[in-house]
mmCIF file of C-alpha atoms in Angstrom:
data_model
loop_
_atom_site.group_PDB
_atom_site.id
_atom_site.type_symbol
_atom_site.label_atom_id
_atom_site.label_comp_id
_atom_site.label_asym_id
_atom_site.label_seq_id
_atom_site.Cartn_x
_atom_site.Cartn_y
_atom_site.Cartn_z
ATOM 1 C CA UNK A 26 16.039 -59.805 52.011
ATOM 2 C CA UNK A 27 16.572 -58.887 55.553
ATOM 3 C CA UNK A 28 19.541 -56.881 54.356
ATOM 4 C CA UNK A 29 17.181 -54.493 52.417
ATOM 5 C CA UNK A 30 15.402 -53.462 55.863
ATOM 6 C CA UNK A 31 17.725 -50.495 56.729
ATOM 7 C CA UNK A 32 17.535 -49.192 53.193
ATOM 8 C CA UNK A 33 13.720 -49.415 53.103
ATOM 9 C CA UNK A 34 13.390 -47.560 56.337
ATOM 10 C CA UNK A 35 15.079 -44.441 54.920
ATOM 11 C CA UNK A 36 11.890 -43.902 52.716
ATOM 12 C CA UNK A 37 8.969 -42.144 54.005
ATOM 13 C CA UNK A 38 5.540 -43.737 53.766
ATOM 14 C CA UNK A 39 3.966 -44.118 51.237
ATOM 15 C CA UNK A 40 7.036 -43.869 48.962
ATOM 16 C CA UNK A 41 8.251 -46.995 50.829
ATOM 17 C CA UNK A 42 5.352 -48.924 49.451
ATOM 18 C CA UNK A 43 6.346 -48.041 45.869
ATOM 19 C CA UNK A 44 9.886 -49.022 46.414
ATOM 20 C CA UNK A 45 8.845 -52.183 48.115
ATOM 21 C CA UNK A 46 6.576 -53.103 45.258
ATOM 22 C CA UNK A 47 9.592 -52.674 42.824
ATOM 23 C CA UNK A 48 11.735 -55.049 44.851
ATOM 24 C CA UNK A 49 8.911 -57.579 44.937
ATOM 25 C CA UNK A 50 8.743 -57.275 41.208
ATOM 26 C CA UNK A 51 12.436 -57.983 40.882
ATOM 27 C CA UNK A 52 12.149 -60.955 43.252
ATOM 28 C CA UNK A 53 9.311 -62.340 41.208
ATOM 29 C CA UNK A 54 11.393 -62.030 37.975
ATOM 30 C CA UNK A 55 14.275 -63.761 39.702
ATOM 31 C CA UNK A 56 12.009 -66.637 41.002
ATOM 32 C CA UNK A 57 10.551 -67.089 37.574
ATOM 33 C CA UNK A 58 13.975 -67.879 36.106
ATOM 34 C CA UNK A 59 14.280 -70.909 38.153
ATOM 35 C CA UNK A 60 10.763 -72.124 39.253
ATOM 36 C CA UNK A 61 11.932 -75.609 40.166
ATOM 37 C CA UNK A 62 14.539 -74.374 42.645
ATOM 38 C CA UNK A 63 14.636 -76.164 45.988
ATOM 39 C CA UNK A 64 14.944 -72.765 47.535
ATOM 40 C CA UNK A 65 11.636 -71.431 46.023
ATOM 41 C CA UNK A 66 9.712 -71.968 49.258
ATOM 42 C CA UNK A 67 12.314 -70.221 51.291
ATOM 43 C CA UNK A 68 12.568 -67.318 48.979
ATOM 44 C CA UNK A 69 8.745 -67.090 48.744
ATOM 45 C CA UNK A 70 8.597 -66.900 52.573
ATOM 46 C CA UNK A 71 11.273 -64.149 52.790
ATOM 47 C CA UNK A 72 9.133 -62.166 50.071
ATOM 48 C CA UNK A 73 5.941 -62.562 52.075
ATOM 49 C CA UNK A 74 7.731 -61.190 55.200
ATOM 50 C CA UNK A 75 9.081 -58.285 53.183
ATOM 51 C CA UNK A 76 5.534 -57.536 51.995
ATOM 52 C CA UNK A 77 4.065 -57.756 55.401
ATOM 53 C CA UNK A 78 6.742 -55.307 56.679
ATOM 54 C CA UNK A 79 7.102 -52.755 53.767
ATOM 55 C CA UNK A 80 3.808 -53.143 51.564
ATOM 56 C CA UNK A 81 1.307 -53.545 54.426
ATOM 57 C CA UNK A 82 3.378 -51.703 56.937
ATOM 58 C CA UNK A 83 4.697 -48.187 57.676
ATOM 59 C CA UNK A 84 8.446 -48.499 58.508
ATOM 60 C CA UNK A 85 8.368 -45.106 60.183
ATOM 61 C CA UNK A 86 5.830 -46.289 62.754
ATOM 62 C CA UNK A 87 6.221 -48.308 65.852
ATOM 63 C CA UNK A 88 2.633 -49.563 65.427
ATOM 64 C CA UNK A 89 2.562 -52.383 62.695
ATOM 65 C CA UNK A 90 -1.253 -51.564 61.990
ATOM 66 C CA UNK A 91 -2.176 -49.377 59.145
ATOM 67 C CA UNK A 92 -4.834 -46.836 59.785
ATOM 68 C CA UNK A 93 -7.660 -46.177 57.025
ATOM 69 C CA UNK A 94 -5.697 -43.431 55.241
ATOM 70 C CA UNK A 95 -2.578 -45.356 55.129
ATOM 71 C CA UNK A 96 -4.558 -48.294 53.689
ATOM 72 C CA UNK A 97 -5.895 -46.025 51.012
ATOM 73 C CA UNK A 98 -2.334 -44.974 50.368
ATOM 74 C CA UNK A 99 -1.241 -48.500 49.996
ATOM 75 C CA UNK A 100 -4.033 -49.118 47.355
ATOM 76 C CA UNK A 101 -3.002 -45.926 45.450
ATOM 77 C CA UNK A 102 0.652 -47.244 45.236
ATOM 78 C CA UNK A 103 -0.411 -50.593 44.008
ATOM 79 C CA UNK A 104 -2.555 -49.069 41.290
ATOM 80 C CA UNK A 105 0.374 -46.864 40.406
ATOM 81 C CA UNK A 106 2.665 -49.819 40.102
ATOM 82 C CA UNK A 107 0.171 -51.770 37.948
ATOM 83 C CA UNK A 108 -0.093 -48.737 35.507
ATOM 84 C CA UNK A 109 3.474 -49.361 34.497
ATOM 85 C CA UNK A 110 4.348 -50.684 30.961
ATOM 86 C CA UNK A 111 5.456 -54.089 32.402
ATOM 87 C CA UNK A 112 4.936 -57.632 31.078
ATOM 88 C CA UNK A 113 1.445 -58.961 32.232
ATOM 89 C CA UNK A 114 2.808 -62.182 33.391
ATOM 90 C CA UNK A 115 5.100 -60.618 35.911
ATOM 91 C CA UNK A 116 2.401 -58.237 37.191
ATOM 92 C CA UNK A 117 0.290 -61.342 37.851
ATOM 93 C CA UNK A 118 3.085 -62.839 39.838
ATOM 94 C CA UNK A 119 3.464 -59.708 41.845
ATOM 95 C CA UNK A 120 -0.242 -59.590 42.534
ATOM 96 C CA UNK A 121 -0.196 -63.271 43.674
ATOM 97 C CA UNK A 122 2.686 -62.660 46.009
ATOM 98 C CA UNK A 123 1.447 -59.258 47.467
ATOM 99 C CA UNK A 124 -1.977 -60.894 48.284
ATOM 100 C CA UNK A 125 -0.896 -64.265 49.207
ATOM 101 C CA UNK A 126 -3.117 -65.436 51.983
ATOM 102 C CA UNK A 127 -0.448 -66.047 54.398
ATOM 103 C CA UNK A 128 1.684 -63.830 56.683
ATOM 104 C CA UNK A 129 1.412 -61.548 59.640
ATOM 105 C CA UNK A 130 -2.047 -60.007 59.011
ATOM 106 C CA UNK A 131 -4.111 -61.834 56.389
ATOM 107 C CA UNK A 132 -7.256 -60.076 57.312
ATOM 108 C CA UNK A 133 -5.669 -56.777 56.469
ATOM 109 C CA UNK A 134 -4.482 -58.049 53.149
ATOM 110 C CA UNK A 135 -7.958 -59.345 52.316
ATOM 111 C CA UNK A 136 -9.554 -56.052 53.480
ATOM 112 C CA UNK A 137 -7.224 -54.052 51.297
ATOM 113 C CA UNK A 138 -7.847 -56.376 48.302
ATOM 114 C CA UNK A 139 -11.642 -56.025 48.663
ATOM 115 C CA UNK A 140 -11.165 -52.149 48.714
ATOM 116 C CA UNK A 141 -8.843 -52.311 45.699
ATOM 117 C CA UNK A 142 -11.148 -54.574 43.696
ATOM 118 C CA UNK A 143 -14.242 -52.333 44.440
ATOM 119 C CA UNK A 144 -12.383 -49.259 43.201
ATOM 120 C CA UNK A 145 -11.114 -51.018 40.052
ATOM 121 C CA UNK A 146 -14.529 -52.513 39.214
ATOM 122 C CA UNK A 147 -15.656 -48.841 39.150
ATOM 123 C CA UNK A 148 -12.827 -47.657 37.191
ATOM 124 C CA UNK A 149 -12.449 -50.636 34.818
ATOM 125 C CA UNK A 150 -8.607 -51.180 35.314
ATOM 126 C CA UNK A 151 -8.284 -54.139 33.048
ATOM 127 C CA UNK A 152 -4.825 -55.287 34.249
ATOM 128 C CA UNK A 153 -5.760 -55.391 37.917
ATOM 129 C CA UNK A 154 -9.118 -56.948 37.205
ATOM 130 C CA UNK A 155 -7.478 -59.824 35.320
ATOM 131 C CA UNK A 156 -4.876 -60.222 37.995
ATOM 132 C CA UNK A 157 -7.586 -60.495 40.611
ATOM 133 C CA UNK A 158 -9.363 -63.016 38.485
ATOM 134 C CA UNK A 159 -6.230 -65.278 38.234
ATOM 135 C CA UNK A 160 -5.685 -64.799 42.035
ATOM 136 C CA UNK A 161 -9.267 -66.074 42.658
ATOM 137 C CA UNK A 162 -8.506 -69.275 40.470
ATOM 138 C CA UNK A 163 -5.644 -70.122 42.882
ATOM 139 C CA UNK A 164 -7.811 -70.022 45.908
ATOM 140 C CA UNK A 165 -9.299 -73.251 47.342
ATOM 141 C CA UNK A 166 -13.120 -73.762 46.801
ATOM 142 C CA UNK A 167 -15.276 -72.180 49.418
ATOM 143 C CA UNK A 168 -12.290 -70.225 51.037
ATOM 144 C CA UNK A 169 -13.577 -68.031 53.783
ATOM 145 C CA UNK A 170 -11.584 -64.965 52.368
ATOM 146 C CA UNK A 171 -13.171 -65.366 48.974
ATOM 147 C CA UNK A 172 -16.587 -65.344 50.530
ATOM 148 C CA UNK A 173 -15.730 -62.223 52.417
ATOM 149 C CA UNK A 174 -14.386 -60.648 49.390
ATOM 150 C CA UNK A 175 -17.573 -61.157 47.421
ATOM 151 C CA UNK A 176 -19.607 -59.965 50.318
ATOM 152 C CA UNK A 177 -17.727 -56.764 50.605
ATOM 153 C CA UNK A 178 -18.282 -56.021 46.996
ATOM 154 C CA UNK A 179 -21.997 -56.401 47.376
ATOM 155 C CA UNK A 180 -22.314 -54.661 50.786
ATOM 156 C CA UNK A 181 -19.565 -51.974 50.573
ATOM 157 C CA UNK A 182 -20.006 -51.055 47.067
ATOM 158 C CA UNK A 183 -22.861 -52.393 44.958
ATOM 159 C CA UNK A 184 -25.879 -51.721 47.207
ATOM 160 C CA UNK A 185 -24.486 -48.315 48.024
ATOM 161 C CA UNK A 186 -24.444 -46.922 44.418
ATOM 162 C CA UNK A 187 -27.123 -44.366 44.230
ATOM 163 C CA UNK A 188 -30.555 -45.179 42.597
ATOM 164 C CA UNK A 189 -31.686 -43.269 39.663
ATOM 165 C CA UNK A 190 -34.452 -43.355 36.918
ATOM 166 C CA UNK A 191 -32.019 -45.200 34.896
ATOM 167 C CA UNK A 192 -31.027 -48.230 37.119
ATOM 168 C CA UNK A 193 -27.793 -48.707 35.274
ATOM 169 C CA UNK A 194 -26.649 -45.226 35.559
ATOM 170 C CA UNK A 195 -23.481 -44.959 37.630
ATOM 171 C CA UNK A 196 -22.758 -48.598 36.936
ATOM 172 C CA UNK A 197 -21.296 -48.221 33.563
ATOM 173 C CA UNK A 198 -17.852 -49.624 34.250
ATOM 174 C CA UNK A 199 -19.205 -52.361 36.464
ATOM 175 C CA UNK A 200 -21.657 -53.470 33.755
ATOM 176 C CA UNK A 201 -18.722 -53.675 31.498
ATOM 177 C CA UNK A 202 -16.658 -55.896 33.691
ATOM 178 C CA UNK A 203 -17.131 -59.030 31.489
ATOM 179 C CA UNK A 204 -15.555 -57.222 28.608
ATOM 180 C CA UNK A 205 -12.594 -56.267 30.660
ATOM 181 C CA UNK A 206 -12.265 -59.688 32.355
ATOM 182 C CA UNK A 207 -14.849 -62.383 31.609
ATOM 183 C CA UNK A 208 -13.062 -64.831 33.998
ATOM 184 C CA UNK A 209 -13.479 -62.284 36.818
ATOM 185 C CA UNK A 210 -17.124 -61.673 36.135
ATOM 186 C CA UNK A 211 -17.933 -65.442 36.038
ATOM 187 C CA UNK A 212 -15.950 -66.138 39.248
ATOM 188 C CA UNK A 213 -17.643 -63.249 41.151
ATOM 189 C CA UNK A 214 -21.136 -64.546 39.953
ATOM 190 C CA UNK A 215 -20.234 -67.858 41.396
ATOM 191 C CA UNK A 216 -19.120 -66.556 44.723
ATOM 192 C CA UNK A 217 -22.191 -64.240 44.798
ATOM 193 C CA UNK A 218 -24.537 -67.358 44.449
ATOM 194 C CA UNK A 219 -22.620 -68.858 47.403
ATOM 195 C CA UNK A 220 -23.667 -65.931 49.430
ATOM 196 C CA UNK A 221 -27.247 -66.118 48.678
ATOM 197 C CA UNK A 222 -28.258 -69.837 48.615
ATOM 198 C CA UNK A 223 -30.727 -72.248 50.266
ATOM 199 C CA UNK A 224 -29.682 -72.917 53.804
ATOM 200 C CA UNK A 225 -27.920 -76.134 54.745
ATOM 201 C CA UNK A 226 -31.108 -77.365 56.288
ATOM 202 C CA UNK A 227 -32.832 -76.770 53.031
ATOM 203 C CA UNK A 228 -35.665 -74.726 54.580
ATOM 204 C CA UNK A 229 -34.439 -71.160 54.175
ATOM 205 C CA UNK A 230 -33.433 -68.963 51.359
ATOM 206 C CA UNK A 231 -31.934 -65.445 51.609
ATOM 207 C CA UNK A 232 -32.642 -63.408 48.503
ATOM 208 C CA UNK A 233 -29.852 -61.385 47.029
ATOM 209 C CA UNK A 234 -30.158 -57.697 46.831
ATOM 210 C CA UNK A 235 -32.108 -56.574 43.663
ATOM 211 C CA UNK A 236 -29.117 -54.536 42.545
ATOM 212 C CA UNK A 237 -27.161 -57.773 42.373
ATOM 213 C CA UNK A 238 -29.967 -59.589 40.488
ATOM 214 C CA UNK A 239 -29.990 -56.608 38.029
ATOM 215 C CA UNK A 240 -26.178 -56.880 37.673
ATOM 216 C CA UNK A 241 -26.132 -60.480 37.041
ATOM 217 C CA UNK A 242 -28.896 -60.190 34.441
ATOM 218 C CA UNK A 243 -27.025 -57.461 32.590
ATOM 219 C CA UNK A 244 -23.734 -59.468 32.526
ATOM 220 C CA UNK A 245 -25.537 -62.659 31.161
ATOM 221 C CA UNK A 246 -27.698 -60.948 28.724
ATOM 222 C CA UNK A 247 -24.798 -58.990 27.103
ATOM 223 C CA UNK A 248 -22.188 -61.762 27.085
ATOM 224 C CA UNK A 249 -23.204 -65.133 26.009
ATOM 225 C CA UNK A 250 -19.639 -66.655 26.323
ATOM 226 C CA UNK A 251 -19.654 -65.676 30.042
ATOM 227 C CA UNK A 252 -20.488 -69.325 30.981
ATOM 228 C CA UNK A 253 -19.365 -71.120 27.893
ATOM 229 C CA UNK A 254 -22.843 -71.381 26.211
ATOM 230 C CA UNK A 255 -21.258 -71.064 22.811
ATOM 231 C CA UNK A 256 -18.833 -73.794 23.288
ATOM 232 C CA UNK A 257 -15.212 -72.848 22.233
ATOM 233 C CA UNK A 258 -14.263 -69.388 22.919
ATOM 234 C CA UNK A 259 -11.116 -67.399 22.661
ATOM 235 C CA UNK A 260 -11.636 -65.638 26.156
ATOM 236 C CA UNK A 261 -10.859 -67.251 29.439
ATOM 237 C CA UNK A 262 -14.117 -67.755 31.432
ATOM 238 C CA UNK A 263 -15.103 -69.419 34.619
ATOM 239 C CA UNK A 264 -16.104 -72.692 32.744
ATOM 240 C CA UNK A 265 -12.866 -73.065 30.765
ATOM 241 C CA UNK A 266 -10.576 -72.332 33.746
ATOM 242 C CA UNK A 267 -12.326 -73.693 36.707
ATOM 243 C CA UNK A 268 -15.011 -76.216 35.420
ATOM 244 C CA UNK A 269 -17.629 -74.453 37.521
ATOM 245 C CA UNK A 270 -20.490 -72.199 36.637
ATOM 246 C CA UNK A 271 -22.816 -69.750 38.252
ATOM 247 C CA UNK A 272 -25.723 -71.169 36.485
ATOM 248 C CA UNK A 273 -27.035 -73.598 39.165
ATOM 249 C CA UNK A 274 -26.952 -70.849 41.811
ATOM 250 C CA UNK A 275 -28.692 -68.266 39.470
ATOM 251 C CA UNK A 276 -31.435 -70.814 38.763
ATOM 252 C CA UNK A 277 -31.955 -71.002 42.307
ATOM 253 C CA UNK A 278 -32.353 -67.212 42.405
ATOM 254 C CA UNK A 279 -34.799 -67.023 39.623
ATOM 255 C CA UNK A 280 -36.992 -69.966 40.578
ATOM 256 C CA UNK A 281 -37.213 -69.024 44.355
ATOM 257 C CA UNK A 282 -37.465 -65.454 43.619
ATOM 258 C CA UNK A 283 -41.236 -65.316 43.389
ATOM 259 C CA UNK A 284 -41.653 -67.116 46.574
ATOM 260 C CA UNK A 285 -39.441 -64.738 48.355
ATOM 261 C CA UNK A 286 -41.213 -61.744 46.910
ATOM 262 C CA UNK A 287 -44.615 -63.082 47.898
ATOM 263 C CA UNK A 288 -43.451 -63.675 51.539
ATOM 264 C CA UNK A 289 -41.791 -60.275 51.945
ATOM 265 C CA UNK A 290 -43.511 -57.968 54.281
ATOM 266 C CA UNK A 291 -42.374 -55.075 52.226
ATOM 267 C CA UNK A 292 -44.412 -53.697 49.357
ATOM 268 C CA UNK A 293 -42.420 -53.887 46.197
ATOM 269 C CA UNK A 294 -42.340 -50.958 43.771
ATOM 270 C CA UNK A 295 -44.384 -51.123 40.713
ATOM 271 C CA UNK A 296 -43.887 -49.776 37.395
ATOM 272 C CA UNK A 297 -46.422 -47.724 35.253
ATOM 273 C CA UNK A 298 -48.144 -50.999 33.952
ATOM 274 C CA UNK A 299 -48.655 -52.139 37.499
ATOM 275 C CA UNK A 300 -46.061 -54.909 37.255
ATOM 276 C CA UNK A 301 -43.677 -55.468 40.031
ATOM 277 C CA UNK A 302 -40.088 -54.130 39.122
ATOM 278 C CA UNK A 303 -38.362 -56.870 41.097
ATOM 279 C CA UNK A 304 -40.493 -59.615 39.536
ATOM 280 C CA UNK A 305 -39.452 -58.080 36.042
ATOM 281 C CA UNK A 306 -35.911 -58.368 36.885
ATOM 282 C CA UNK A 307 -36.203 -61.860 38.107
ATOM 283 C CA UNK A 308 -38.022 -62.746 34.965
ATOM 284 C CA UNK A 309 -35.159 -61.314 32.822
ATOM 285 C CA UNK A 310 -32.577 -63.058 34.930
ATOM 286 C CA UNK A 311 -34.464 -66.401 34.403
ATOM 287 C CA UNK A 312 -34.577 -65.766 30.659
ATOM 288 C CA UNK A 313 -30.778 -64.877 30.630
ATOM 289 C CA UNK A 314 -29.963 -67.968 32.579
ATOM 290 C CA UNK A 315 -31.895 -70.290 30.182
ATOM 291 C CA UNK A 316 -30.128 -68.661 27.231
ATOM 292 C CA UNK A 317 -26.917 -69.616 28.784
ATOM 293 C CA UNK A 318 -27.762 -73.472 28.843
ATOM 294 C CA UNK A 319 -26.514 -75.535 25.980
ATOM 295 C CA UNK A 320 -25.035 -78.844 25.177
ATOM 296 C CA UNK A 321 -21.648 -77.209 25.306
ATOM 297 C CA UNK A 322 -21.825 -76.264 29.042
ATOM 298 C CA UNK A 323 -24.284 -78.896 30.297
ATOM 299 C CA UNK A 324 -21.665 -80.421 32.585
ATOM 300 C CA UNK A 325 -21.127 -77.074 34.454
ATOM 301 C CA UNK A 326 -24.673 -75.839 34.201
ATOM 302 C CA UNK A 327 -26.122 -79.126 35.631
ATOM 303 C CA UNK A 328 -23.447 -80.761 37.598
ATOM 304 C CA UNK A 329 -24.095 -84.191 39.165
ATOM 305 C CA UNK A 330 -27.285 -84.183 41.340
ATOM 306 C CA UNK A 331 -27.986 -80.561 40.743
ATOM 307 C CA UNK A 332 -31.551 -81.191 39.453
ATOM 308 C CA UNK A 333 -32.430 -83.571 42.373
ATOM 309 C CA UNK A 334 -30.916 -80.987 44.724
ATOM 310 C CA UNK A 335 -32.908 -78.238 43.186
ATOM 311 C CA UNK A 336 -36.115 -80.246 43.326
ATOM 312 C CA UNK A 337 -35.577 -81.141 46.976
ATOM 313 C CA UNK A 338 -34.817 -77.603 47.837
ATOM 314 C CA UNK A 339 -37.936 -76.248 46.277
ATOM 315 C CA UNK A 340 -40.006 -78.842 47.900
ATOM 316 C CA UNK A 341 -38.429 -78.168 51.438
ATOM 317 C CA UNK A 342 -39.018 -74.413 51.095
ATOM 318 C CA UNK A 343 -42.580 -74.886 50.051
ATOM 319 C CA UNK A 344 -43.277 -77.432 52.819
ATOM 320 C CA UNK A 345 -41.626 -75.342 55.423
ATOM 321 C CA UNK A 346 -43.810 -72.372 54.620
ATOM 322 C CA UNK A 347 -40.949 -70.223 53.710
ATOM 323 C CA UNK A 348 -43.476 -68.575 51.306
ATOM 324 C CA UNK A 349 -45.481 -67.385 54.219
ATOM 325 C CA UNK A 350 -49.166 -67.825 53.731
ATOM 326 C CA UNK A 351 -48.982 -68.442 50.153
ATOM 327 C CA UNK A 352 -50.928 -71.358 48.968
ATOM 328 C CA UNK A 353 -50.070 -74.063 46.512
ATOM 329 C CA UNK A 354 -52.338 -72.451 43.995
ATOM 330 C CA UNK A 355 -51.015 -68.965 44.366
ATOM 331 C CA UNK A 356 -49.433 -67.019 41.539
ATOM 332 C CA UNK A 357 -46.143 -67.027 43.170
ATOM 333 C CA UNK A 358 -46.008 -70.728 43.614
ATOM 334 C CA UNK A 359 -47.209 -71.272 39.974
ATOM 335 C CA UNK A 360 -44.538 -68.818 38.746
ATOM 336 C CA UNK A 361 -41.886 -70.727 40.692
ATOM 337 C CA UNK A 362 -43.035 -74.069 39.355
ATOM 338 C CA UNK A 363 -43.278 -72.689 35.752
ATOM 339 C CA UNK A 364 -39.735 -71.476 35.909
ATOM 340 C CA UNK A 365 -38.665 -74.941 37.436
ATOM 341 C CA UNK A 366 -40.401 -76.649 34.414
ATOM 342 C CA UNK A 367 -38.524 -74.429 32.093
ATOM 343 C CA UNK A 368 -35.110 -75.279 33.628
ATOM 344 C CA UNK A 369 -36.101 -78.904 33.462
ATOM 345 C CA UNK A 370 -36.975 -78.631 29.813
ATOM 346 C CA UNK A 371 -33.718 -76.663 29.200
ATOM 347 C CA UNK A 372 -31.623 -79.526 30.680
ATOM 348 C CA UNK A 373 -33.397 -82.158 28.800
ATOM 349 C CA UNK A 374 -32.831 -80.207 25.438
ATOM 350 C CA UNK A 375 -29.239 -79.898 26.434
ATOM 351 C CA UNK A 376 -28.936 -83.628 26.823
ATOM 352 C CA UNK A 377 -29.085 -84.037 30.560
ATOM 353 C CA UNK A 378 -29.301 -87.591 31.794
ATOM 354 C CA UNK A 379 -30.344 -86.519 35.404
ATOM 355 C CA UNK A 380 -34.045 -86.965 34.747
ATOM 356 C CA UNK A 381 -34.415 -90.608 35.815
ATOM 357 C CA UNK A 382 -37.163 -92.455 37.777
ATOM 358 C CA UNK A 383 -35.901 -91.251 41.141
ATOM 359 C CA UNK A 384 -36.163 -87.590 39.970
ATOM 360 C CA UNK A 385 -39.589 -88.240 38.574
ATOM 361 C CA UNK A 386 -40.656 -89.597 41.946
ATOM 362 C CA UNK A 387 -39.487 -86.445 43.570
ATOM 363 C CA UNK A 388 -41.253 -84.228 41.004
ATOM 364 C CA UNK A 389 -44.568 -86.165 41.717
ATOM 365 C CA UNK A 390 -44.214 -84.632 45.242
ATOM 366 C CA UNK A 391 -44.436 -81.104 43.898
ATOM 367 C CA UNK A 392 -47.740 -79.227 43.779
ATOM 368 C CA UNK A 393 -49.289 -79.801 40.411
ATOM 369 C CA UNK A 394 -48.151 -77.662 37.534
ATOM 370 C CA UNK A 395 -49.198 -77.940 33.942
ATOM 371 C CA UNK A 396 -45.758 -77.200 32.442
ATOM 372 C CA UNK A 397 -43.885 -79.693 34.773
ATOM 373 C CA UNK A 398 -46.554 -82.293 33.869
ATOM 374 C CA UNK A 399 -46.147 -81.667 30.186
ATOM 375 C CA UNK A 400 -42.306 -81.851 30.366
ATOM 376 C CA UNK A 401 -42.263 -85.050 32.332
ATOM 377 C CA UNK A 402 -45.076 -86.762 30.469
ATOM 378 C CA UNK A 403 -42.722 -86.839 27.467
ATOM 379 C CA UNK A 404 -40.173 -88.887 29.168
ATOM 380 C CA UNK A 405 -42.102 -91.268 31.392
#
């Protein structure tokens, strides 16, 4: 592909990006005809270098670094290319190659991808959303660039949406993401849960922005197949594709939510009935999560040791005083334990075998809660 360099340098930027994407597309078609070729690795390396030079570079500049305006022009060119009436499988291949986490400036690629994804979450571009979903399935679990992508969506897009009387106004396309790509919605929820989780020491919990809790609630309430709750489904979702689920992380959010609210120094806004808006949203999230737990998705909703880990995290946070001056008999602690008991009952109803004598010993160390007592008394 080195021979194409002089030709590409004749194009002005960003026309050069469009032409480069066409060439990458042709190369992907060529590689797909002989996927077992011994030269595949070499060809992919050459295409990656070409992408670095002419998709994420301006051939008319001595500086290799794109400025912000040029980066937006690259995004516009990518969207234009993916608007073409072309076979979806080939577009996925192009997406994979363009955003391969290798090459000269991986950080630039990932930053461009995050901006592209934020824009298309707002616009509901089905092809690009599904390509992004498949790209995410190919990344290693816990990859730093995936975590950064999720963080960018939250910090650079979601929390910046203007508030209104109707909290979902301005989020129409974002709320409809599971319709466009249930796989992407499930994967994003999983990565969001990784951003806001109990600390490695088990003594701290950073609550997610309330806008994110509201979005997760909306997605789960409106799409029961999102986490495989109904068993067989015709749509690709995170459970069928990756055998993982956001359910364990979302349970942590809803159970620890009351404790975080109680310890917050900020006064939460209340609705006309005097009920805390944030508490209402967390309650709705908890209900939505419970509705997504069934025997069909038990393995992903409660993976091995998830219930003991959840119990230990709840104990550690209560013992460490993360809830501030909240006592064991406070409404916040009672609410957290009630939700924990409900999750425990949901696991048992779905057929979980994790509630054994070791877990019962752990449960006995929690502050007394009537619901937890009732649930466990039936299995002792």
